Amino acid sequence: MDFTDDNRPNPDELLASLINEEEKSKRGKLKIFFGMCAGVGKTYTMLQTAQAEKLKGNEIIIGYVETHNRKETAELVKGFELIPRKTYDYKSTPVQEMDLDAIIARKPQIVLVDELAHTNAPGSRHAKRYQDVQEILENGINVYTSLNVQHLESRSETVAQITGIIIRETLPDEIFENADEVELVDLTPDELLQRLSEGKVYAPERSKLAIENFFRKGNITALREMALRIVADRVDKQLHDYMQLKRIKGPWKSGLHLLVAISYTQQSTKLLRWAKNLSYSMGASIQAIYVETMHDLTSKEREQLDKNITLAGQLGIKFRIITNSDVVKAIVDFAQKENVTHIIVGKPRAINVLSMLRLGNFVNRLIRYSGNIDVYILGSDSETKDKYKEKVSIPSFTSNFQQYLTVSLFVILASVVCYLIKDYAGYQVVSFGLLILVSILALFYGTGPILLAAALSALIWDYFFIPPQFTLHIGKPEDMLMLIMFFIIALLNGILTSRVRPQEKKIRVREERTHALYQLTRELTMISGIDEVSKIAIKYIQKYFNLDCAIILKNDSNQLDNQLNQDTKIKLSENELSIASWVYKHSAKAGKYTDTLPSTDYTFYPLTGNNDNMGVIAVEHGTVFTQGEEQFWEAFLSQISSKYEREFLRNTAKKAFILNESDKLYKTLFNSISHELRIPVATIIGAADTLLSQSYPEETKLKLYSEINTASIRLNQLIENLLNMSRLESGRITPRLDWCDINDLANKVVDNLKQELLPFRLYIVIPASMPLVQIDFGLIEQVLHNLVLNATQNAPVGTSIRLKFFHDNGFLTVQVMDRGAGFPNDDLQMVFNKFYRGKDAKAGGTGLGLSIVKGFIEAHNGTVIAENRQNGGAIFTIKIPVKSINHLETTK
Amino acid sequence: MNENILIIDDEVQIRRLLEITLSASGYKISEAATGKEGMTMAATRQPALIILDLGLPDADGLDILRKLREWYEKPILILSVRNSEEDIIKALDNGANDYLTKPFRTGELLARIRVAIRQSQGNSDNPILVFGSLIIDLANHTARKNNELIKLTSTEFSLLALLAKNEGRVLTHQYILKEVWGMGYVEQTQYLRVFIAQLRKKVEDEPTKPRLLNTESGIGYRFGY
């Protein structure tokens, strides 16, 4: 019934494997030389392989190789280019580490990096060498490296159990699983021991020590078995992947999904490792959940939980937190939703009779509800037992002394009041009063104080109220019964109520967070502009996390700008900015409280949008985030990032639009200009040519001269217009305002156009009261010139052209009217557009004149509109705000 | 006649056109293609007038103008493609006698040259200036039109006299304001506008089509020639 049991590849998995393949092909390939322990010859084999590759012509360099002063190994190193190591000062001792940047800059085909599980010196970019290797791979460089089985996270504990040595340098299993190639370097235990005793691995005196401690034959055999097994599992998995990819029908082991439910105890680390191993051998996918209940975690428990979650990540186990007061229901619901086939839980430990009942219930219920899902229950070992016990201090009882005192006082006070009214109400009613008090107290205090309140009020009731009074003795059996009932009800009431409270608190926190996210999203949708987004982001982070932050965004060329948002108090050093750009490039957090570059005051988080990183946010943490806070924080950042992404996209779209528009404009310009330029030039060339080639009568010559003249004037006009247009477009038109006599202006315009105006009747209307006004004489002259010229070009000969000026309320209004055909009504909005030409426009215009008019008027903060006159013709109305001064005032 | 005119312009075509036009009108022509060459020729040939382009390959025309003006007192006429008011005013303020923008009408150029040369030679001592029906008596501070005395305030007369004495030459607003009203008034163009309008009514035949007091848009005024 589970469809994944079907013998067909699941499309999702197929897709995932394809994506995996594709991503891997861009990355460098990782080859691991894998061995059971030191001394089996991993480095040696790696170098040998490298020699062979080099002979094939591949470019191989050594990034970091440790020869351990072994002669044969040192011999093999010769002939390879060596990247010099980088020296760090660690507590005034120089420590040498691999130079990551140098390797990436050198960009060879293959680089050799020994000891994958190595821990870097503090101050290095990454805490661990495998992180360095990841970065090298991301840069498309292939890596050869070496690794021992004990360094695998999932095996380290087993190794510790076998050998008694705690392994500190561990490596997430994921790295090993995702390696492109694993070569097992194997020796039989006897051979290894022989090599050891021959001093081929360590110096003789050290060898002896080593053989006694670590290299005992039993140990070696166990480690070897483990190593062989891992490699065999890997081969299985590869085969499986291969079959999946090639759609080979076969025994699909997979379709098995494991779910590990972990808790906040140390036991969970074992659970996780064990489950991981199981998933290996079963070829199953695996994920983990933690069910958050109303149980309030102590800081120690929280710390352990965080550790467990981190471990899950290191083991490559997908992790989720689910909130539900019913753990069993949460696990089963989740398992069913995710098509889980096996649930793995730890065996709960009972502390007392009550919890034993409860826990037994847990297991029973899990088995009952899980239906056809298999349930594995893993036992806990003695080592973790004590720690477990220590951790399960009952938190609800931790209410402090003051609370007990307050509760007692309340009970006593209430008893006194009850004592005063007992004659009216009767001692039985008193019990209800006390019961109510206990219930009310339960709303405010923990289980401990409530137990006390219940017990105290029962005692008081018995002693002071139940007859015979002032004895604990109870006369009537029904009173006895009532007392017992009283106590039970008080207790239940108190406990139930106090159980509701933490859950309520949790829900409240959750609600607050949801609300905060909602508020943020809402406010983000209401604004636009990148700077605004930054402002909102900073405001909200300050409000809900109480953190100062700095935002560094990418620029147009998708590089991180070294520009912080303006209103931040944070100043980043050169070094910190480079951390930011690392974060931006790798989409992973870095800085304080992380594994990468932790020696700084800030933590850097990438602002990751759907497709790309938008930038980096730097935060000054006082304390590290808890798991819940981290999730909340990530949700916050994701909202902010996607808003940034939208803004960036919008900007890009806007730019594309402008580009498109200008492209269109360019084409129109090109067509219009080439035509308009060629006609007069053709006339000039033609006429001049004629004049040069033959002698004509004087009359003909004069006609040709006049043609050349007209064409030149037309050409000049066009150039004038183009220059004005480009001045306008470059935004370099700033009117030089100066006092201007309107009469002067009108006369000048008319004078310049006297030839064109000859066939028309011209009327100029200027009121006698027209003051001097402040305008740019030259620009307005050009405006009127264009408008009057336009009228002469569009109106029939013999009609009238009117030029009317008036001044009113701080505005100068100019109207230019003609009796031409006017404009089609649909065109009225467009006449000022560049290259607009009326349908019946005469040849010789570029369609620039009116848009220049508009530009010059707008430079004066004025408006210009085109309308059709009632009895035919066009009317242009210009309105400009002006300062004015009267002639009379001036002469005084 | 036969005055020597120096043309400083890097465009061959413009030089050729000027050479043809000016030679035909009886001037002797010297040509220089760079500012440096122009400076040398101005010193050696002692031209009666220099036609200077502002866009020269080796120097800014304005610099050449300033350097020439340190010792050269004859008229300098600017002939340039730069047509912004700022450029024109700057050139006039730096001692150019006149300014013509390319493209230009040769007729106009010749007229400007004639006026400039006449002015530089003419004896400004003559207190009586005659422009058709308008007679200005500088000594007695009177003006007559059609033999009738025109009523002029002293400021109006100063303005008229200043423009008339510089007949044919563009005077910038600032220059006129400084000369007639004084240094403190160079920004008060409104005075100039009003007085010019009043003067036009008194001296022009048709005040709406002025022939004597011509407006140079955004730059200043030129007394008719």
mmCIF file of C-alpha atoms in Angstrom, chain A residues 40-260:
data_model
loop_
_atom_site.group_PDB
_atom_site.id
_atom_site.type_symbol
_atom_site.label_atom_id
_atom_site.label_comp_id
_atom_site.label_asym_id
_atom_site.label_seq_id
_atom_site.Cartn_x
_atom_site.Cartn_y
_atom_site.Cartn_z
ATOM 1 C CA VAL A 40 48.200 1.261 6.486
ATOM 2 C CA GLY A 41 49.735 3.401 3.773
ATOM 3 C CA LYS A 42 46.989 5.817 2.786
ATOM 4 C CA THR A 43 49.317 8.724 2.091
ATOM 5 C CA TYR A 44 51.664 6.408 0.255
ATOM 6 C CA THR A 45 48.916 5.007 -1.957
ATOM 7 C CA MET A 46 47.562 8.471 -2.553
ATOM 8 C CA LEU A 47 50.954 9.686 -3.718
ATOM 9 C CA GLN A 48 51.408 6.626 -5.916
ATOM 10 C CA THR A 49 48.064 7.200 -7.565
ATOM 11 C CA ALA A 50 48.978 10.838 -8.011
ATOM 12 C CA GLN A 51 52.255 9.871 -9.693
ATOM 13 C CA ALA A 52 50.371 7.702 -12.142
ATOM 14 C CA GLU A 53 47.894 10.497 -12.884
ATOM 15 C CA LYS A 54 50.748 12.887 -13.377
ATOM 16 C CA LEU A 55 52.257 10.598 -15.981
ATOM 17 C CA LYS A 56 48.936 10.781 -17.796
ATOM 18 C CA GLY A 57 49.483 14.522 -18.024
ATOM 19 C CA ASN A 58 47.216 15.755 -15.245
ATOM 20 C CA GLU A 59 48.290 18.816 -13.314
ATOM 21 C CA ILE A 60 48.689 17.720 -9.722
ATOM 22 C CA ILE A 61 50.004 19.694 -6.799
ATOM 23 C CA ILE A 62 50.408 19.033 -3.113
ATOM 24 C CA GLY A 63 48.237 21.186 -0.875
ATOM 25 C CA TYR A 64 49.139 19.433 2.346
ATOM 26 C CA VAL A 65 50.846 16.097 2.832
ATOM 27 C CA GLU A 66 52.189 14.708 6.083
ATOM 28 C CA THR A 67 55.006 12.211 5.436
ATOM 29 C CA HIS A 68 55.523 11.451 9.152
ATOM 30 C CA ASN A 69 59.199 11.217 8.230
ATOM 31 C CA ARG A 70 58.573 7.955 6.415
ATOM 32 C CA LYS A 71 61.287 7.470 3.857
ATOM 33 C CA GLU A 72 59.292 5.843 1.062
ATOM 34 C CA THR A 73 56.584 8.443 1.395
ATOM 35 C CA ALA A 74 59.034 11.350 1.357
ATOM 36 C CA GLU A 75 60.534 9.891 -1.813
ATOM 37 C CA LEU A 76 57.160 10.006 -3.553
ATOM 38 C CA VAL A 77 56.554 13.649 -2.630
ATOM 39 C CA LYS A 78 59.464 14.677 -4.821
ATOM 40 C CA GLY A 79 58.515 15.955 -8.232
ATOM 41 C CA PHE A 80 55.252 17.534 -7.132
ATOM 42 C CA GLU A 81 54.655 21.225 -6.876
ATOM 43 C CA LEU A 82 54.160 22.104 -3.223
ATOM 44 C CA ILE A 83 51.951 24.915 -1.991
ATOM 45 C CA PRO A 84 53.814 26.486 0.925
ATOM 46 C CA ARG A 85 51.988 26.156 4.216
ATOM 47 C CA LYS A 86 50.613 29.157 5.996
ATOM 48 C CA THR A 87 51.799 29.926 9.497
ATOM 49 C CA TYR A 88 49.390 30.957 12.225
ATOM 50 C CA ASP A 89 50.420 32.159 15.623
ATOM 51 C CA TYR A 90 48.584 30.091 18.155
ATOM 52 C CA LYS A 91 49.330 31.123 21.719
ATOM 53 C CA SER A 92 52.652 32.446 20.455
ATOM 54 C CA THR A 93 53.552 29.058 18.956
ATOM 55 C CA PRO A 94 53.654 29.126 15.183
ATOM 56 C CA VAL A 95 51.283 26.517 13.733
ATOM 57 C CA GLN A 96 51.461 25.511 10.110
ATOM 58 C CA GLU A 97 48.294 24.958 8.157
ATOM 59 C CA MET A 98 47.321 24.373 4.579
ATOM 60 C CA ASP A 99 47.106 27.606 2.544
ATOM 61 C CA LEU A 100 43.559 27.384 1.213
ATOM 62 C CA ASP A 101 43.560 30.636 -0.745
ATOM 63 C CA ALA A 102 46.841 29.821 -2.435
ATOM 64 C CA ILE A 103 45.432 26.493 -3.628
ATOM 65 C CA ILE A 104 42.276 28.071 -4.991
ATOM 66 C CA ALA A 105 44.278 30.808 -6.673
ATOM 67 C CA ARG A 106 46.646 28.227 -8.178
ATOM 68 C CA LYS A 107 43.652 26.202 -9.503
ATOM 69 C CA PRO A 108 45.318 22.919 -10.447
ATOM 70 C CA GLN A 109 43.389 19.928 -11.773
ATOM 71 C CA ILE A 110 44.027 17.846 -8.706
ATOM 72 C CA VAL A 111 45.275 18.800 -5.270
ATOM 73 C CA LEU A 112 46.444 16.387 -2.586
ATOM 74 C CA VAL A 113 45.193 17.144 0.915
ATOM 75 C CA ASP A 114 46.144 14.688 3.627
ATOM 76 C CA GLU A 115 44.164 13.957 6.818
ATOM 77 C CA LEU A 116 40.644 15.055 5.965
ATOM 78 C CA ALA A 117 39.468 15.028 9.579
ATOM 79 C CA HIS A 118 42.149 17.433 10.763
ATOM 80 C CA THR A 119 41.138 20.326 13.016
ATOM 81 C CA ASN A 120 42.573 23.647 11.905
ATOM 82 C CA ALA A 121 44.421 26.063 14.146
ATOM 83 C CA PRO A 122 42.262 28.845 15.592
ATOM 84 C CA GLY A 123 42.276 31.857 13.309
ATOM 85 C CA SER A 124 41.987 29.756 10.166
ATOM 86 C CA ARG A 125 38.980 30.401 7.992
ATOM 87 C CA HIS A 126 37.312 27.094 8.795
ATOM 88 C CA ALA A 127 37.392 25.124 11.979
ATOM 89 C CA LYS A 128 37.901 21.855 10.116
ATOM 90 C CA ARG A 129 39.916 20.786 7.149
ATOM 91 C CA TYR A 130 37.000 19.048 5.478
ATOM 92 C CA GLN A 131 35.401 22.497 5.234
ATOM 93 C CA ASP A 132 38.524 23.722 3.443
ATOM 94 C CA VAL A 133 38.205 20.772 1.113
ATOM 95 C CA GLN A 134 34.553 21.581 0.443
ATOM 96 C CA GLU A 135 35.581 25.055 -0.614
ATOM 97 C CA ILE A 136 38.310 23.711 -2.871
ATOM 98 C CA LEU A 137 35.795 21.369 -4.493
ATOM 99 C CA GLU A 138 33.357 24.239 -4.994
ATOM 100 C CA ASN A 139 36.052 25.951 -6.992
ATOM 101 C CA GLY A 140 36.114 23.055 -9.426
ATOM 102 C CA ILE A 141 39.360 21.542 -8.196
ATOM 103 C CA ASN A 142 39.591 17.766 -7.686
ATOM 104 C CA VAL A 143 40.864 16.623 -4.309
ATOM 105 C CA TYR A 144 42.678 13.485 -3.173
ATOM 106 C CA THR A 145 42.551 13.020 0.544
ATOM 107 C CA SER A 146 43.036 10.434 3.269
ATOM 108 C CA LEU A 147 40.760 9.348 6.107
ATOM 109 C CA ASN A 148 40.665 6.763 8.874
ATOM 110 C CA VAL A 149 37.534 4.954 9.881
ATOM 111 C CA GLN A 150 37.607 6.202 13.463
ATOM 112 C CA HIS A 151 37.109 9.772 12.280
ATOM 113 C CA LEU A 152 33.650 9.112 10.868
ATOM 114 C CA GLU A 153 31.116 10.761 13.143
ATOM 115 C CA SER A 154 28.802 7.746 13.167
ATOM 116 C CA ARG A 155 31.631 5.377 14.078
ATOM 117 C CA SER A 156 33.594 7.437 16.519
ATOM 118 C CA GLU A 157 31.684 6.212 19.529
ATOM 119 C CA THR A 158 32.039 2.564 18.578
ATOM 120 C CA VAL A 159 35.720 3.081 18.007
ATOM 121 C CA ALA A 160 35.976 4.702 21.396
ATOM 122 C CA GLN A 161 34.279 1.684 22.923
ATOM 123 C CA ILE A 162 36.577 -0.752 21.148
ATOM 124 C CA THR A 163 39.852 1.029 21.720
ATOM 125 C CA GLY A 164 39.114 3.063 24.783
ATOM 126 C CA ILE A 165 40.403 6.170 23.063
ATOM 127 C CA ILE A 166 38.127 9.154 22.673
ATOM 128 C CA ILE A 167 38.187 10.481 19.127
ATOM 129 C CA ARG A 168 38.018 14.258 18.938
ATOM 130 C CA GLU A 169 38.621 14.861 15.260
ATOM 131 C CA THR A 170 35.440 13.725 13.597
ATOM 132 C CA LEU A 171 33.913 14.299 10.226
ATOM 133 C CA PRO A 172 30.244 14.417 9.183
ATOM 134 C CA ASP A 173 29.314 11.169 7.446
ATOM 135 C CA GLU A 174 27.806 13.186 4.670
ATOM 136 C CA ILE A 175 31.248 14.178 3.416
ATOM 137 C CA PHE A 176 32.244 10.550 3.150
ATOM 138 C CA GLU A 177 28.954 9.518 1.580
ATOM 139 C CA ASN A 178 29.143 12.232 -1.035
ATOM 140 C CA ALA A 179 32.719 11.479 -2.011
ATOM 141 C CA ASP A 180 32.966 10.612 -5.683
ATOM 142 C CA GLU A 181 35.393 7.805 -5.121
ATOM 143 C CA VAL A 182 36.594 5.885 -2.090
ATOM 144 C CA GLU A 183 39.654 3.714 -2.298
ATOM 145 C CA LEU A 184 40.161 1.305 0.538
ATOM 146 C CA VAL A 185 43.764 0.951 1.602
ATOM 147 C CA ASP A 186 43.905 -2.364 3.365
ATOM 148 C CA LEU A 187 46.492 -4.441 5.171
ATOM 149 C CA THR A 188 46.014 -7.558 7.220
ATOM 150 C CA PRO A 189 46.515 -6.985 10.951
ATOM 151 C CA ASP A 190 49.663 -9.097 10.872
ATOM 152 C CA GLU A 191 51.174 -7.119 8.049
ATOM 153 C CA LEU A 192 50.398 -3.897 9.840
ATOM 154 C CA LEU A 193 51.923 -5.093 13.059
ATOM 155 C CA GLN A 194 54.997 -6.163 11.171
ATOM 156 C CA ARG A 195 55.320 -2.763 9.542
ATOM 157 C CA LEU A 196 54.983 -1.206 12.960
ATOM 158 C CA SER A 197 57.614 -3.334 14.520
ATOM 159 C CA GLU A 198 59.939 -2.639 11.608
ATOM 160 C CA GLY A 199 59.604 1.041 12.496
ATOM 161 C CA LYS A 200 58.057 1.889 9.165
ATOM 162 C CA VAL A 201 55.180 3.747 10.788
ATOM 163 C CA TYR A 202 56.557 5.373 13.899
ATOM 164 C CA ALA A 203 60.021 5.792 15.345
ATOM 165 C CA PRO A 204 60.952 2.591 17.213
ATOM 166 C CA GLU A 205 60.354 3.840 20.766
ATOM 167 C CA ARG A 206 56.971 5.259 19.798
ATOM 168 C CA SER A 207 56.086 2.066 17.929
ATOM 169 C CA LYS A 208 56.363 0.050 21.063
ATOM 170 C CA LEU A 209 54.041 2.333 22.939
ATOM 171 C CA ALA A 210 51.610 2.323 20.064
ATOM 172 C CA ILE A 211 51.501 -1.454 19.813
ATOM 173 C CA GLU A 212 50.749 -1.727 23.491
ATOM 174 C CA ASN A 213 47.973 0.853 23.468
ATOM 175 C CA PHE A 214 46.177 1.289 20.233
ATOM 176 C CA PHE A 215 47.509 -1.273 17.846
ATOM 177 C CA ARG A 216 46.441 -4.347 19.675
ATOM 178 C CA LYS A 217 45.518 -7.086 17.302
ATOM 179 C CA GLY A 218 41.942 -7.258 18.553
ATOM 180 C CA ASN A 219 41.514 -3.559 18.003
ATOM 181 C CA ILE A 220 42.976 -3.680 14.551
ATOM 182 C CA THR A 221 40.752 -6.559 13.517
ATOM 183 C CA ALA A 222 37.659 -4.748 14.742
ATOM 184 C CA LEU A 223 38.613 -1.539 12.990
ATOM 185 C CA ARG A 224 39.400 -3.404 9.807
ATOM 186 C CA GLU A 225 36.076 -5.100 9.823
ATOM 187 C CA MET A 226 34.407 -1.761 10.297
ATOM 188 C CA ALA A 227 36.316 -0.161 7.442
ATOM 189 C CA LEU A 228 35.638 -3.058 5.081
ATOM 190 C CA ARG A 229 32.019 -3.002 5.971
ATOM 191 C CA ILE A 230 31.621 0.705 5.346
ATOM 192 C CA VAL A 231 33.211 0.410 1.948
ATOM 193 C CA ALA A 232 31.039 -2.584 1.140
ATOM 194 C CA ASP A 233 27.924 -0.669 2.174
ATOM 195 C CA ARG A 234 29.038 2.143 -0.023
ATOM 196 C CA VAL A 235 29.387 -0.152 -2.983
ATOM 197 C CA ASP A 236 25.886 -1.425 -2.287
ATOM 198 C CA LYS A 237 24.547 2.055 -2.197
ATOM 199 C CA GLN A 238 26.322 2.980 -5.397
ATOM 200 C CA LEU A 239 24.862 -0.020 -7.097
ATOM 201 C CA HIS A 240 21.487 0.984 -5.865
ATOM 202 C CA ASP A 241 21.932 4.564 -7.094
ATOM 203 C CA TYR A 242 23.108 3.241 -10.405
ATOM 204 C CA MET A 243 20.115 1.007 -10.782
ATOM 205 C CA GLN A 244 17.856 3.844 -9.828
ATOM 206 C CA LEU A 245 19.443 6.111 -12.380
ATOM 207 C CA LYS A 246 19.395 3.564 -15.178
ATOM 208 C CA ARG A 247 15.907 2.367 -14.243
ATOM 209 C CA ILE A 248 17.112 -1.142 -13.732
ATOM 210 C CA LYS A 249 14.450 -3.192 -11.999
ATOM 211 C CA GLY A 250 15.825 -4.824 -9.001
ATOM 212 C CA PRO A 251 15.303 -5.483 -5.391
ATOM 213 C CA TRP A 252 14.588 -1.932 -4.305
ATOM 214 C CA LYS A 253 15.862 -1.952 -0.871
ATOM 215 C CA SER A 254 14.965 1.629 -0.650
ATOM 216 C CA GLY A 255 11.530 2.914 -0.174
ATOM 217 C CA LEU A 256 12.588 2.417 3.384
ATOM 218 C CA HIS A 257 12.407 5.568 5.394
ATOM 219 C CA LEU A 258 13.664 5.765 8.923
ATOM 220 C CA LEU A 259 12.473 8.258 11.447
ATOM 221 C CA VAL A 260 14.406 8.846 14.657
#
